[in-house]
mmCIF file of C-alpha atoms in Angstrom:
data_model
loop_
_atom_site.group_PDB
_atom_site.id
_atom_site.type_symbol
_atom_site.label_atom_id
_atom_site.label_comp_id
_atom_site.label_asym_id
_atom_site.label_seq_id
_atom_site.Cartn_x
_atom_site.Cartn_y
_atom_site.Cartn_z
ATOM 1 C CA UNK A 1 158.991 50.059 9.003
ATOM 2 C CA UNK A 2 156.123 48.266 10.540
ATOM 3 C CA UNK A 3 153.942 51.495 11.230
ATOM 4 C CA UNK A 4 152.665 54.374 9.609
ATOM 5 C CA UNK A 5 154.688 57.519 8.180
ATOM 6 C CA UNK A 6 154.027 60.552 6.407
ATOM 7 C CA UNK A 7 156.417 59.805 3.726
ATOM 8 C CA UNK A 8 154.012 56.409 3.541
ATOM 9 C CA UNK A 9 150.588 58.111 3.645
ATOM 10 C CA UNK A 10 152.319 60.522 0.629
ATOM 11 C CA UNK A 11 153.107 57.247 -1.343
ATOM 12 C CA UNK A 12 149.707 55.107 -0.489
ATOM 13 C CA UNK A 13 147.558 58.843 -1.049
ATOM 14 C CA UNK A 14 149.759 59.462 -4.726
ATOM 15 C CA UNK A 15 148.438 55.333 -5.635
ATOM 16 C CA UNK A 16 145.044 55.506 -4.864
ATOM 17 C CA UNK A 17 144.494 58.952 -6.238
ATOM 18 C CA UNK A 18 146.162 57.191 -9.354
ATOM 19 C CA UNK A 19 143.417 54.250 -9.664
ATOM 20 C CA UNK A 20 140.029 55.525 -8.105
ATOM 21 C CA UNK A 21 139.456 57.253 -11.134
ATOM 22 C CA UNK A 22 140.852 54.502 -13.681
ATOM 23 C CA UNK A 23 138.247 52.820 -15.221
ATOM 24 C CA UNK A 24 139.890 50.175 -17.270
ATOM 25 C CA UNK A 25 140.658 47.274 -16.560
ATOM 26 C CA UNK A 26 137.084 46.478 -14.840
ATOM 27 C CA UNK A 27 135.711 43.671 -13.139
ATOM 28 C CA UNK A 28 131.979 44.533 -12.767
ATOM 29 C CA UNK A 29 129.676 42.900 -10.306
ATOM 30 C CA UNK A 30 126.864 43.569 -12.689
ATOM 31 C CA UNK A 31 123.894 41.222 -13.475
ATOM 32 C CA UNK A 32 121.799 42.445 -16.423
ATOM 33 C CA UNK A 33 118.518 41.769 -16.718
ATOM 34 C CA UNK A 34 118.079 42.795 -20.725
ATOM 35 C CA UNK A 35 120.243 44.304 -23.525
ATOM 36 C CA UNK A 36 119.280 47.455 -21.779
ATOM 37 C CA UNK A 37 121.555 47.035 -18.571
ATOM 38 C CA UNK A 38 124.489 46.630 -20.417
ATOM 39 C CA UNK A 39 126.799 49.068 -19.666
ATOM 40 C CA UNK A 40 130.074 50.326 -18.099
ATOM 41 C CA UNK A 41 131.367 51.138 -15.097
ATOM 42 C CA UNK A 42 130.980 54.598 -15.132
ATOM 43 C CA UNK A 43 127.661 54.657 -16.205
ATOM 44 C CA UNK A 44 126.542 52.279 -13.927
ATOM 45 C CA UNK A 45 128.416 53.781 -10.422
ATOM 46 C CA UNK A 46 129.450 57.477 -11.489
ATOM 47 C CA UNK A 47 131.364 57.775 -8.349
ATOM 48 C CA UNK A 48 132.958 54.231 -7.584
ATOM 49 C CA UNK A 49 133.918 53.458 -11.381
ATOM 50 C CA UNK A 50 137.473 53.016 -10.983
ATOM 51 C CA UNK A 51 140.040 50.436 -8.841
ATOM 52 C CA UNK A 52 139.467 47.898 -11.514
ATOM 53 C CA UNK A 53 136.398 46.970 -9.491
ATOM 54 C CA UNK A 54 133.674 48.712 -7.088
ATOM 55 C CA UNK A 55 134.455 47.378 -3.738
ATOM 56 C CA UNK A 56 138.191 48.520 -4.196
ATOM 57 C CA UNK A 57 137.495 52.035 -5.379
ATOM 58 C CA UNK A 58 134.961 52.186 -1.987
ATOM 59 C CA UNK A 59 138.119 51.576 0.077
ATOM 60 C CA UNK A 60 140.142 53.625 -2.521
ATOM 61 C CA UNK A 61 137.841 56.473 -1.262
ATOM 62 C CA UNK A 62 137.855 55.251 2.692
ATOM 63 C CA UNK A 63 141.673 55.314 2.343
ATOM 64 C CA UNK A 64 142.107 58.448 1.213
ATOM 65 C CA UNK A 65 139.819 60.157 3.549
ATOM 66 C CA UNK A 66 141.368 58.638 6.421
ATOM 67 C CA UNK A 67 144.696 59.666 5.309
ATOM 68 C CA UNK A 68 143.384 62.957 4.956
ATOM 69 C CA UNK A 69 142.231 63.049 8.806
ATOM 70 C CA UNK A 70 145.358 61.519 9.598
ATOM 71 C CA UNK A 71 147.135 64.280 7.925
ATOM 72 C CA UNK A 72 145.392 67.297 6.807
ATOM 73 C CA UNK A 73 148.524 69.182 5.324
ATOM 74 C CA UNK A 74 150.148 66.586 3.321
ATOM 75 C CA UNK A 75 151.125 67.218 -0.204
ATOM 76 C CA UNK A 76 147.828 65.309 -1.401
ATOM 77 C CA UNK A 77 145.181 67.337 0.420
ATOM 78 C CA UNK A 78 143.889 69.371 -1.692
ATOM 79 C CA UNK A 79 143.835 67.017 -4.171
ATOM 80 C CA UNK A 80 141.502 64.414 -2.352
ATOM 81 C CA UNK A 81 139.348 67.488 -1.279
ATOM 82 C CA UNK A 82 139.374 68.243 -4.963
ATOM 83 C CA UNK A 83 138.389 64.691 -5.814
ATOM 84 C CA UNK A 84 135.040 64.200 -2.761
ATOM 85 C CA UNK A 85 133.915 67.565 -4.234
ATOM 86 C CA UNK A 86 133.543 66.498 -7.439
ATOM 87 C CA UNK A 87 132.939 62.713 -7.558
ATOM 88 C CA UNK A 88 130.571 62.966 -3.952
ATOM 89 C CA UNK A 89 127.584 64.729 -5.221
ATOM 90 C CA UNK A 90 123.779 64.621 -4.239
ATOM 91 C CA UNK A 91 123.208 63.606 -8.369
ATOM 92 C CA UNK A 92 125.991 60.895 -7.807
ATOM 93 C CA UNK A 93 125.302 59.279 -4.868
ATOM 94 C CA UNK A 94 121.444 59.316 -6.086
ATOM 95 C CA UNK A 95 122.868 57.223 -9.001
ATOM 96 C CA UNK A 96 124.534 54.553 -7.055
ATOM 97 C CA UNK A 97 121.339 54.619 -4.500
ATOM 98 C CA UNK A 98 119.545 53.641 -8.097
ATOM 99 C CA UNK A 99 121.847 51.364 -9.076
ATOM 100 C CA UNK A 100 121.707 49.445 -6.003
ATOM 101 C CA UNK A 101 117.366 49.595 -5.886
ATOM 102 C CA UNK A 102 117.489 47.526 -9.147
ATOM 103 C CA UNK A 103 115.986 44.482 -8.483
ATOM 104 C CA UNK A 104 119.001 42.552 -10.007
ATOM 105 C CA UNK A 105 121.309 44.203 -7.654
ATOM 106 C CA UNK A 106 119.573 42.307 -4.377
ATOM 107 C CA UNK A 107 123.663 40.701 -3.782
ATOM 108 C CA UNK A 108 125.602 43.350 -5.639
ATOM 109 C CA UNK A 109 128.764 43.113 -3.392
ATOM 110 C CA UNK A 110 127.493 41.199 -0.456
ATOM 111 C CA UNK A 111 129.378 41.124 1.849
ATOM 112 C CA UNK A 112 132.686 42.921 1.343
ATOM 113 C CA UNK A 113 131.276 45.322 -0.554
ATOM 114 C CA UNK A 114 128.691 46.089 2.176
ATOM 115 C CA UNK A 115 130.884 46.395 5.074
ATOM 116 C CA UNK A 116 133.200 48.412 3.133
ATOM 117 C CA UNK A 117 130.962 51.137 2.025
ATOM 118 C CA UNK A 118 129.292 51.721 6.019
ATOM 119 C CA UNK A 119 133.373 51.808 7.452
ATOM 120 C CA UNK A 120 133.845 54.455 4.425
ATOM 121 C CA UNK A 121 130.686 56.377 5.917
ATOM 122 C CA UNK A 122 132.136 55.824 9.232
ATOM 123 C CA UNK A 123 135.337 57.154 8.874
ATOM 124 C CA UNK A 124 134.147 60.791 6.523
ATOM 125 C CA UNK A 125 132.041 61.023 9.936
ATOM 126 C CA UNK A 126 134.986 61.775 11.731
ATOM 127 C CA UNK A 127 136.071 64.724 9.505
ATOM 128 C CA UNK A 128 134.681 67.589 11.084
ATOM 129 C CA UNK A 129 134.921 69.817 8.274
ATOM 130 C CA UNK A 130 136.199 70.901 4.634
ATOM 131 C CA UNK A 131 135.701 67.981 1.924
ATOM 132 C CA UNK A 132 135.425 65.448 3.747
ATOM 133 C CA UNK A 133 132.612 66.637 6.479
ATOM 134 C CA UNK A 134 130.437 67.252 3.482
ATOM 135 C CA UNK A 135 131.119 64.144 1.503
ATOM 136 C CA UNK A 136 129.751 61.886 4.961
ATOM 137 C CA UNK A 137 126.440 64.200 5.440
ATOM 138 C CA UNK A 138 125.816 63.569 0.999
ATOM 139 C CA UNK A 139 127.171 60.097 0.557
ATOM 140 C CA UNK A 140 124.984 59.067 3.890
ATOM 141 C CA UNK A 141 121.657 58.162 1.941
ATOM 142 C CA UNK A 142 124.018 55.292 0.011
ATOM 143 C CA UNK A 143 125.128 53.975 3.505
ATOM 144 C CA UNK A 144 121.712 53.958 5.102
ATOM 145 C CA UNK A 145 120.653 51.855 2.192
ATOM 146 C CA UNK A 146 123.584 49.426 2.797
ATOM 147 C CA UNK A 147 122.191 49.456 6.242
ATOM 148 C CA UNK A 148 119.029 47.981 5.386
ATOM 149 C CA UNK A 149 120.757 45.443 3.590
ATOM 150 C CA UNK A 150 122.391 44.171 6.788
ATOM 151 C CA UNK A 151 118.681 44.403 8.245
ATOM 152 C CA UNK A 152 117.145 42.417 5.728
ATOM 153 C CA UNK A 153 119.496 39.799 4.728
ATOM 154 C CA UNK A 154 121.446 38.749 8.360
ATOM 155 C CA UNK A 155 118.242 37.494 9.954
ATOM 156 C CA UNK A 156 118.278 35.096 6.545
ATOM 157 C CA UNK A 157 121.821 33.817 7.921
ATOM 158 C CA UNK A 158 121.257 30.849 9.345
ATOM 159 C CA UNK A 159 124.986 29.724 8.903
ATOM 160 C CA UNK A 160 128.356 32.225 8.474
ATOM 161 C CA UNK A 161 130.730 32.104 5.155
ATOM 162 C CA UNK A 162 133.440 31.086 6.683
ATOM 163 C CA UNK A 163 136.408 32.480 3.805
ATOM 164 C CA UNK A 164 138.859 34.375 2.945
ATOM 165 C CA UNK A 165 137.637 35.965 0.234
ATOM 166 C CA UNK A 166 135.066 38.589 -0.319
ATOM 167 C CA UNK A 167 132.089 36.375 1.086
ATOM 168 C CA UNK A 168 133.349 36.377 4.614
ATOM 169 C CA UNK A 169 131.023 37.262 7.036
ATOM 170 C CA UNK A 170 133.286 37.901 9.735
ATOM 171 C CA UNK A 171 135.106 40.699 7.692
ATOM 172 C CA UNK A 172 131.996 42.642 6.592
ATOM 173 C CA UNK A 173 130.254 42.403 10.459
ATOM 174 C CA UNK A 174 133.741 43.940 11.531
ATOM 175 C CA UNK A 175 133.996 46.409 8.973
ATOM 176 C CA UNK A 176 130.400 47.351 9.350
ATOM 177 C CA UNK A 177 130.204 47.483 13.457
ATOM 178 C CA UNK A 178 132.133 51.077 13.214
ATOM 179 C CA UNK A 179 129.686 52.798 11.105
ATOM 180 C CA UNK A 180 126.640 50.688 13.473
ATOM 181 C CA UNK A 181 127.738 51.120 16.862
ATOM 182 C CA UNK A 182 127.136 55.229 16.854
ATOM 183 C CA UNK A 183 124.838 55.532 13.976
ATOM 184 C CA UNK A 184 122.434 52.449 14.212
ATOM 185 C CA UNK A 185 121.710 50.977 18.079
ATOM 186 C CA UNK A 186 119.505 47.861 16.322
ATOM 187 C CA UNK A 187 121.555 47.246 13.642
ATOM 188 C CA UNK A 188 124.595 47.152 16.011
ATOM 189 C CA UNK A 189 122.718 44.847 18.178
ATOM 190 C CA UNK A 190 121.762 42.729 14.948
ATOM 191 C CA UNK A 191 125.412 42.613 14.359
ATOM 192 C CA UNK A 192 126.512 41.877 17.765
ATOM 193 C CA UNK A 193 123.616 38.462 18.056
ATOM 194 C CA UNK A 194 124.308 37.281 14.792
ATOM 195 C CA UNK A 195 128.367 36.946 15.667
ATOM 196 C CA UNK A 196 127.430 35.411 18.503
ATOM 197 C CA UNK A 197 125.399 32.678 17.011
ATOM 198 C CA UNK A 198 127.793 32.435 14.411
ATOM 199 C CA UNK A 199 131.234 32.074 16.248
ATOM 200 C CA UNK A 200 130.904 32.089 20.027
ATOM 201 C CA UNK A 201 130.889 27.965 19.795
ATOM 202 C CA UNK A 202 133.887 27.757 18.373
ATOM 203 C CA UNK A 203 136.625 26.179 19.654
ATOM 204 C CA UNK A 204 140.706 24.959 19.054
ATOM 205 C CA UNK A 205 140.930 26.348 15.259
ATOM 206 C CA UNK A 206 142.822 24.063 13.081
ATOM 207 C CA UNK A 207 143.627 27.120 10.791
ATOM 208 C CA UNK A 208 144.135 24.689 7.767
ATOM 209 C CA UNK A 209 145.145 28.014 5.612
ATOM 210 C CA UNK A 210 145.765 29.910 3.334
ATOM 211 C CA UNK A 211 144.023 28.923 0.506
ATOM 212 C CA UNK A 212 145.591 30.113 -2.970
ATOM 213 C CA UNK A 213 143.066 33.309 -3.505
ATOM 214 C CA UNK A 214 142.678 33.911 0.441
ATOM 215 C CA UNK A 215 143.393 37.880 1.370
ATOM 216 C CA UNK A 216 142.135 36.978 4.389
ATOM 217 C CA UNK A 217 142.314 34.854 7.476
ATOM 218 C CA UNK A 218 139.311 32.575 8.010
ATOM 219 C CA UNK A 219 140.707 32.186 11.545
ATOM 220 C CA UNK A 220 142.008 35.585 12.711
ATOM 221 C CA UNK A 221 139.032 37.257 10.735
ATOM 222 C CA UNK A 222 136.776 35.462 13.380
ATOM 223 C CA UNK A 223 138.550 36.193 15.839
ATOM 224 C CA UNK A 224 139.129 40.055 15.197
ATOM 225 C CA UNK A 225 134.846 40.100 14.879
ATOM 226 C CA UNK A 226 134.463 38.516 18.144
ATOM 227 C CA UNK A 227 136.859 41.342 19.653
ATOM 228 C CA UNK A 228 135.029 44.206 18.033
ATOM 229 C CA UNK A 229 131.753 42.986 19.665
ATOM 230 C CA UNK A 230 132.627 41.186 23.059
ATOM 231 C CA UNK A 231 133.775 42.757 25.987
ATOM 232 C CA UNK A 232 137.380 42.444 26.591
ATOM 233 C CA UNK A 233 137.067 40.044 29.754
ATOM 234 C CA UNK A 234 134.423 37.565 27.326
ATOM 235 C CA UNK A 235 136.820 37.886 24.629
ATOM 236 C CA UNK A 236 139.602 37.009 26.406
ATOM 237 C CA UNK A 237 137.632 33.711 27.626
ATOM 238 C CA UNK A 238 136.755 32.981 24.262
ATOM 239 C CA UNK A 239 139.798 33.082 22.452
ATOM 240 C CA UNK A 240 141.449 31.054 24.907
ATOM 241 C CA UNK A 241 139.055 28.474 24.039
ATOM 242 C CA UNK A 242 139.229 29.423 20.170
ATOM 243 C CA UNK A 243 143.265 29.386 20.199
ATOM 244 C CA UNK A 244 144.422 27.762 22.685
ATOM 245 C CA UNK A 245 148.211 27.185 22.008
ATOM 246 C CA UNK A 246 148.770 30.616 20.520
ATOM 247 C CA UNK A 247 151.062 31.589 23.152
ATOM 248 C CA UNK A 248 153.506 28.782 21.775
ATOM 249 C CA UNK A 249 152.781 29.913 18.075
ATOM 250 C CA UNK A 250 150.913 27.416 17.136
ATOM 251 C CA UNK A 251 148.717 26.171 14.558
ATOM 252 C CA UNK A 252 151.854 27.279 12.605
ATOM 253 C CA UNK A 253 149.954 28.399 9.724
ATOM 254 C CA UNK A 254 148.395 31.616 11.202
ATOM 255 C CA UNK A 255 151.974 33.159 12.522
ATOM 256 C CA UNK A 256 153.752 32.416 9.007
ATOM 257 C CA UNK A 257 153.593 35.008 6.059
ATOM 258 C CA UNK A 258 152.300 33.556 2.588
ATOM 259 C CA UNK A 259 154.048 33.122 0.033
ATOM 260 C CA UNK A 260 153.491 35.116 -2.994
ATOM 261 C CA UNK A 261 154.720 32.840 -6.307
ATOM 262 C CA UNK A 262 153.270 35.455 -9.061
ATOM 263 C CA UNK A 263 152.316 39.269 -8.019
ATOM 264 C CA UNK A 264 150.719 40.102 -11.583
ATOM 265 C CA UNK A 265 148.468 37.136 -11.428
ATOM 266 C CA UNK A 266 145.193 38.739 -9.639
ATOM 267 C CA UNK A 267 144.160 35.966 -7.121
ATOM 268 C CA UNK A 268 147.543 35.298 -5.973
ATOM 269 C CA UNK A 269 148.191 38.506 -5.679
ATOM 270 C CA UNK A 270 145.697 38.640 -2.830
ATOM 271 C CA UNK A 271 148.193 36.806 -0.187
ATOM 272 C CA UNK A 272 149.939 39.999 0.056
ATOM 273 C CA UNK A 273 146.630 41.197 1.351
ATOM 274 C CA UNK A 274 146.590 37.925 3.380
ATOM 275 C CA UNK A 275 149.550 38.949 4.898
ATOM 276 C CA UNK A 276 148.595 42.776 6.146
ATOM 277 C CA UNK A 277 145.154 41.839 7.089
ATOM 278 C CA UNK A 278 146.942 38.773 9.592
ATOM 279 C CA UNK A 279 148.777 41.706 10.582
ATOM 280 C CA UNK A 280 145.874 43.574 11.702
ATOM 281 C CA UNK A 281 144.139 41.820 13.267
ATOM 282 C CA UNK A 282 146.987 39.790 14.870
ATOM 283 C CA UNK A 283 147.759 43.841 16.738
ATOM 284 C CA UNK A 284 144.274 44.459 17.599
ATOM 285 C CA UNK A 285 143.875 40.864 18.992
ATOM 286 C CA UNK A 286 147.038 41.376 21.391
ATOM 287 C CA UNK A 287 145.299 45.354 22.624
ATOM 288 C CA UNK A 288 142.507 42.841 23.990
ATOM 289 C CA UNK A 289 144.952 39.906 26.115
ATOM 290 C CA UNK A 290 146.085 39.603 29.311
ATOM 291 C CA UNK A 291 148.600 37.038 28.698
ATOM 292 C CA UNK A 292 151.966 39.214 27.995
ATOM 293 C CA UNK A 293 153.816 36.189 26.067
ATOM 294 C CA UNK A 294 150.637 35.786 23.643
ATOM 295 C CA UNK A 295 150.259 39.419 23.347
ATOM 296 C CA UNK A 296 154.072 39.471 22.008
ATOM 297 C CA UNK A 297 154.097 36.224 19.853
ATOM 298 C CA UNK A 298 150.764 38.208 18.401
ATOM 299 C CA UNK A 299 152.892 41.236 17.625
ATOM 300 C CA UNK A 300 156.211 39.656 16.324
ATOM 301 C CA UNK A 301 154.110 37.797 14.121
ATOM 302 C CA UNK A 302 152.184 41.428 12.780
ATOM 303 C CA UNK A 303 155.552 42.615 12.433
ATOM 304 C CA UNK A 304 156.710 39.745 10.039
ATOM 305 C CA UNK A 305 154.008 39.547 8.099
ATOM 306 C CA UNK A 306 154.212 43.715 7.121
ATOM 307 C CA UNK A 307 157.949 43.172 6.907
ATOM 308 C CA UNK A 308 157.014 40.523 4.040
ATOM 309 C CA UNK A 309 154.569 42.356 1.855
ATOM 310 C CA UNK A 310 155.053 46.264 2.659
ATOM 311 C CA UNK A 311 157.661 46.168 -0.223
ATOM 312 C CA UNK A 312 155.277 45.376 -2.949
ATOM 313 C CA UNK A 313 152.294 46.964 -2.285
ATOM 314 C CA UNK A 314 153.292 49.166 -5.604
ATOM 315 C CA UNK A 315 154.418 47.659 -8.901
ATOM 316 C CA UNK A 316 151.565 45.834 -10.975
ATOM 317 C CA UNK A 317 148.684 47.072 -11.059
ATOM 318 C CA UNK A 318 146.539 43.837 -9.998
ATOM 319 C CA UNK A 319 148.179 44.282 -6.291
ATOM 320 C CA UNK A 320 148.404 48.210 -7.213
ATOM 321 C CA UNK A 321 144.766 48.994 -7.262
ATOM 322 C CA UNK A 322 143.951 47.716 -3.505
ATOM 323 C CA UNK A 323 146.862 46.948 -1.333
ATOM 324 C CA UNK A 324 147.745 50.021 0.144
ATOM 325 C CA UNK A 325 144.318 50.037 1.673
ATOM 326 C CA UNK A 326 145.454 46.356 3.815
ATOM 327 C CA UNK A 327 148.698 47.856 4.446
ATOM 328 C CA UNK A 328 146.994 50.864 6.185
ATOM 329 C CA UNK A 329 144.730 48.624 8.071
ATOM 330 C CA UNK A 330 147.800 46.909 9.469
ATOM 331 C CA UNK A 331 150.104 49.972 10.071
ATOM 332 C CA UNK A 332 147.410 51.924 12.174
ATOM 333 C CA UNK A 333 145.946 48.722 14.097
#
């Protein structure tokens, strides 16, 4: 099954409902500037406390909503409604604005954690009523100050992270580009230049991945930004240049799932996460070509890759707490 289900959204809904409000185990991205910032999770982020860390309870949240839109009668509707009403509150979200003004908390989750919390707010925009309609019009003062932080910091960029982890610039301009394109005309445009001075150089990838903690692609997370922000004739142009022998499946490395030697070990649990997000983007990638053999290698490879990992997005809870969220991404793409 290489696309999405309701019997699937009932499974991914039932896990994240299960961890977005789990607050142990935590990883905090929390720097404390006396004895009087120490404290918990909860305290700190009253509504994105649980997912064993803040970035993955964001897109514990973004997952459920869209699941939600996707299917507004399934079994777990009333029970995410249940969950924005209570958790998305002016009080709340006027914590985590807090939170985020300290001046300790100028990188707090750059960049993942940025571009995750605007495609959140982008997708509860699309609700056009009940829970989650109210949650985007109270959670938006949290996402306007995320916003600035694109503003501020990408004109500092003078050079891209170029990972697979959560530092990778080409993963939170993508992310970010949904909520900027109807909300945000400059900061879309900001967006758009900066990829563009970033990326649209680049040429014949060597795609010397994965890397042992990757969850993403370095190569097809480039690619996949460049997509979102040229047109599809420019892109087309480009990633000829950028890839040139993907038609023949080549480099190798980007059309071959990871191998995962130990799910309950947290870093290498991220190539199953590798594995959906090559999916996605590999099927978006192919929606933008031309070239009808590179389009298919592109989408035989999508479909090995979920084939690989769909079976164990469930089971410990150090893959538990954030896969399904990668699997949707590649399902839906």
């Amino acid at each position: 099954m290489t696309t999405l289900t309701r019997d699937i959204a009932e499974k991914f809904a039932a896990l994240a409902l299960a961890h977005v409000g789990r607050e142990f185990p935590h990883k905090m991205d929390h720097v404390m500037a006396s004895a009087a910032d120490v404290i918990g999770p909860r305290a700190a982020h009253p509504i994105f406390f649980g997912s064993y860390d803040w970035h993955s309870c964001v897109h514990g949240y973004w997952l459920l909503a869209r699941l939600l839109r996707r299917y507004p009668d399934f079994t777990h509707a009333s029970d995410i409604a249940a969950l924005f009403n209570e958790r998305i509150t002016p009080d709340n979200v006027a914590a985590e604005c807090a939170y985020l003004a300290r001046p300790a908390s100028r990188a707090f989750e750059r960049w993942y954690g940025w571009g995750w919390l605007l495609a959140l707010q982008a997708e509860l925009d699309q609700h056009e009523h009940g829970a989650g309609n109210a949650a985007a019009q109270t959670l938006l003062p949290l996402a306007e100050a995320f916003a600035q932080r694109f503003k501020d910091f990408l004109p500092l960029g003078d050079y891209p992270i170029r990972t697979g982890v959560h530092s990778s610039t080409a993963f939170a301009l993508r992310l970010a580009a949904d909520y900027a394109e109807p909300n945000d005309p400059d900061l879309f445009a900001l967006m758009r230049d900066k990829a563009f001075a970033w990326y649209a150089g680049d040429r014949a990838a060597q795609a010397w991945e994965p890397s042992q903690d990757d969850f993403l692609s370095p190569t097809l997370m480039e690619a996949e930004c460049m997509r979102r922000f040229l047109s599809p004739a420019a892109f087309r142009t480009w990633f000829n240049d950028f890839l040139p022998n993907a038609q023949s499946g080549e480099p190798t490395s980007l059309f071959s799932p990871a191998r995962v030697s130990d799910r309950t070990d947290g870093k290498i649990a991220h190539l199953d996460g590798l594995n959906f997000s090559r999916a996605w983007c590999w099927r978006s990638i192919a929606t933008a070509l031309d070239a009808p053999r590179t389009a298919q290698v592109a989408r035989d490879a999508a479909d090995l890759h979920i084939k690989t990992s769909l079976p164990h997005v469930a089971g410990d809870y150090m893959g538990e707490h954030w896969l399904a969220t990668f699997a949707l991404l590649a399902l839906e793409a």
